[in-house]
Short mmCIF file of C-alpha atoms in Angstrom, two decimals:
data_model
loop_
_atom_site.label_atom_id
_atom_site.label_comp_id
_atom_site.label_asym_id
_atom_site.label_seq_id
_atom_site.Cartn_x
_atom_site.Cartn_y
_atom_site.Cartn_z
CA MET M 1 8.06 6.42 -7.50
CA PRO M 2 9.26 2.85 -7.02
CA ARG M 3 6.37 0.84 -5.83
CA PHE M 4 6.08 -2.97 -4.48
CA VAL M 5 5.49 -5.16 -7.75
CA HIS M 6 6.08 -8.91 -6.60
CA ILE M 7 6.35 -10.70 -3.41
CA ASP M 8 8.40 -13.92 -3.57
CA ILE M 9 7.31 -16.60 -1.05
CA ALA M 10 9.87 -19.06 0.32
CA ALA M 11 8.84 -22.58 0.86
CA ASP M 12 10.00 -25.89 2.01
CA ASN M 13 7.46 -27.49 -0.27
CA PRO M 14 6.37 -25.26 -3.04
CA GLU M 15 3.87 -27.66 -4.42
CA ARG M 16 2.15 -27.95 -0.86
CA ALA M 17 2.49 -24.11 -0.59
CA ALA M 18 1.01 -23.62 -4.23
CA GLU M 19 -2.03 -25.92 -3.20
CA PHE M 20 -2.35 -24.01 0.10
CA TYR M 21 -2.70 -20.63 -1.90
CA ARG M 22 -5.28 -22.11 -4.51
CA GLN M 23 -7.58 -23.72 -1.79
CA ALA M 24 -7.03 -20.65 0.66
CA PHE M 25 -7.59 -17.77 -1.36
CA GLY M 26 -8.78 -19.21 -4.86
CA TRP M 27 -5.60 -17.65 -6.43
CA VAL M 28 -4.62 -18.89 -9.79
CA VAL M 29 -1.10 -20.66 -9.33
CA THR M 30 1.01 -22.11 -12.25
CA ARG M 31 4.36 -23.66 -12.34
CA LEU M 32 6.63 -21.76 -14.70
CA PRO M 33 8.91 -23.73 -16.96
CA GLY M 34 12.62 -23.72 -16.61
CA PRO M 35 15.45 -25.48 -14.51
CA MET M 36 14.42 -24.15 -11.21
CA PRO M 37 10.85 -24.78 -9.80
CA TYR M 38 8.87 -21.54 -9.50
CA TRP M 39 5.04 -21.14 -9.28
CA LEU M 40 3.69 -17.85 -10.36
CA VAL M 41 0.62 -16.62 -8.16
CA ALA M 42 -1.99 -14.32 -10.13
CA VAL M 43 -4.21 -12.73 -7.21
CA ASP M 44 -6.42 -11.14 -9.90
CA PRO M 45 -5.86 -12.78 -13.38
CA ALA M 46 -8.35 -9.75 -14.81
CA ASP M 47 -5.77 -7.01 -13.63
CA PRO M 48 -2.36 -7.51 -15.16
CA THR M 49 -1.38 -4.78 -12.82
CA ALA M 50 -2.23 -6.19 -9.86
CA LEU M 51 0.62 -7.06 -7.10
CA GLY M 52 1.67 -10.87 -7.81
CA ALA M 53 3.79 -13.29 -6.18
CA GLY M 54 5.65 -16.26 -6.59
CA ILE M 55 6.42 -19.28 -4.64
CA GLY M 56 9.87 -20.87 -4.75
CA GLN M 57 12.14 -23.53 -2.94
CA ARG M 58 13.61 -22.07 0.21
CA SER M 59 17.39 -22.43 -0.09
CA GLU M 60 18.79 -20.10 2.77
CA PRO M 61 17.70 -19.40 6.25
CA TRP M 62 16.81 -15.77 5.44
CA GLN M 63 14.49 -16.80 2.95
CA ARG M 64 10.73 -16.21 4.18
CA THR M 65 8.64 -13.76 2.20
CA VAL M 66 10.67 -11.11 0.21
CA PRO M 67 8.73 -8.25 -1.22
CA THR M 68 10.06 -6.81 -4.46
CA ILE M 69 10.19 -3.04 -5.55
CA ASP M 70 10.43 -1.74 -8.97
CA VAL M 71 13.23 0.61 -10.14
CA ALA M 72 14.59 2.07 -12.97
CA ASP M 73 18.30 1.38 -12.48
CA ALA M 74 19.18 -1.78 -10.30
CA ASP M 75 22.68 -0.52 -9.79
CA ALA M 76 21.65 2.83 -8.76
CA ALA M 77 19.35 1.43 -6.27
CA ALA M 78 21.80 -0.98 -4.86
CA ASN M 79 24.21 2.02 -4.43
CA THR M 80 21.43 4.08 -2.61
CA ILE M 81 20.54 1.22 -0.35
CA VAL M 82 24.14 0.86 0.88
CA GLU M 83 24.36 4.57 1.39
CA ALA M 84 21.25 4.64 3.40
CA GLY M 85 22.72 2.01 5.87
CA GLY M 86 21.29 -1.31 4.14
CA SER M 87 23.28 -3.91 3.12
CA ILE M 88 23.30 -6.35 -0.41
CA VAL M 89 22.31 -9.73 0.42
CA ILE M 90 22.55 -11.07 -3.30
CA PRO M 91 24.26 -8.77 -5.79
CA LYS M 92 22.59 -8.06 -9.10
CA THR M 93 21.50 -11.30 -10.81
CA ALA M 94 19.88 -11.36 -14.37
CA ILE M 95 16.80 -13.26 -14.41
CA PRO M 96 16.10 -14.05 -18.07
CA GLY M 97 13.09 -12.70 -19.45
CA VAL M 98 12.22 -10.66 -16.20
CA GLY M 99 15.28 -8.26 -15.56
CA GLN M 100 17.89 -7.42 -13.12
CA LEU M 101 17.17 -8.28 -9.38
CA VAL M 102 19.10 -7.07 -6.28
CA THR M 103 18.42 -8.70 -2.95
CA PHE M 104 18.91 -6.57 0.17
CA LYS M 105 18.73 -5.94 3.89
CA ASP M 106 17.25 -2.64 5.23
CA THR M 107 18.49 -1.30 8.53
CA GLU M 108 15.98 -3.33 10.46
CA GLY M 109 17.46 -6.87 9.20
CA ASN M 110 14.23 -6.87 6.69
CA VAL M 111 14.91 -8.73 3.37
CA MET M 112 13.59 -7.32 0.32
CA ALA M 113 14.57 -7.02 -3.47
CA VAL M 114 14.63 -4.35 -6.12
CA LEU M 115 13.77 -5.10 -9.77
CA GLU M 116 14.86 -3.41 -12.95
CA ALA M 117 12.39 -5.11 -15.33
CA ASP M 118 13.47 -6.12 -18.73
CA PRO M 119 11.08 -3.78 -20.95
CA ALA M 120 10.36 -6.92 -23.20
CA SER M 121 9.32 -8.92 -20.09
CA GLN M 122 5.91 -10.00 -20.11
CA TRP M 123 5.79 -9.32 -16.20
CA ALA M 124 6.98 -5.60 -16.84
CA GLY M 125 4.59 -2.92 -15.74
CA PRO M 126 4.93 0.73 -16.28
CA PRO M 127 8.68 2.08 -15.75
CA ALA M 128 9.22 3.03 -12.23
CA GLY M 129 7.93 6.45 -11.76
CA ALA M 130 5.51 6.43 -14.76
CA SER M 131 1.71 6.90 -14.29
CA PRO M 132 0.04 3.41 -14.54
#
């Protein structure tokens, strides 16, 4: 069964937001290397299966907090989302070292994402539907 695996937090000032979450909750927030500024939030570093988050630069008005759901197949999930009445906001996009991400709107206008994790990714948990 697909489950929530990540929450993407959009911020006008990601550095300020990272510091806020460090101070407010004691979370470990680390900037990832790469061309796009992105901070990874570990809410429980001792538990690699704990739901995590990330902070990125807001670039679109719809970006707020976007929960991410793990799926076995991003294309199949996108088709099912559309068939169920949702719409695709950002088509399947490869995120190197992470997997394939599809951002969508549900029937109520909520923006979420589905992730087909790259099996070699350090962020990949058990496959969708597998027991932890």
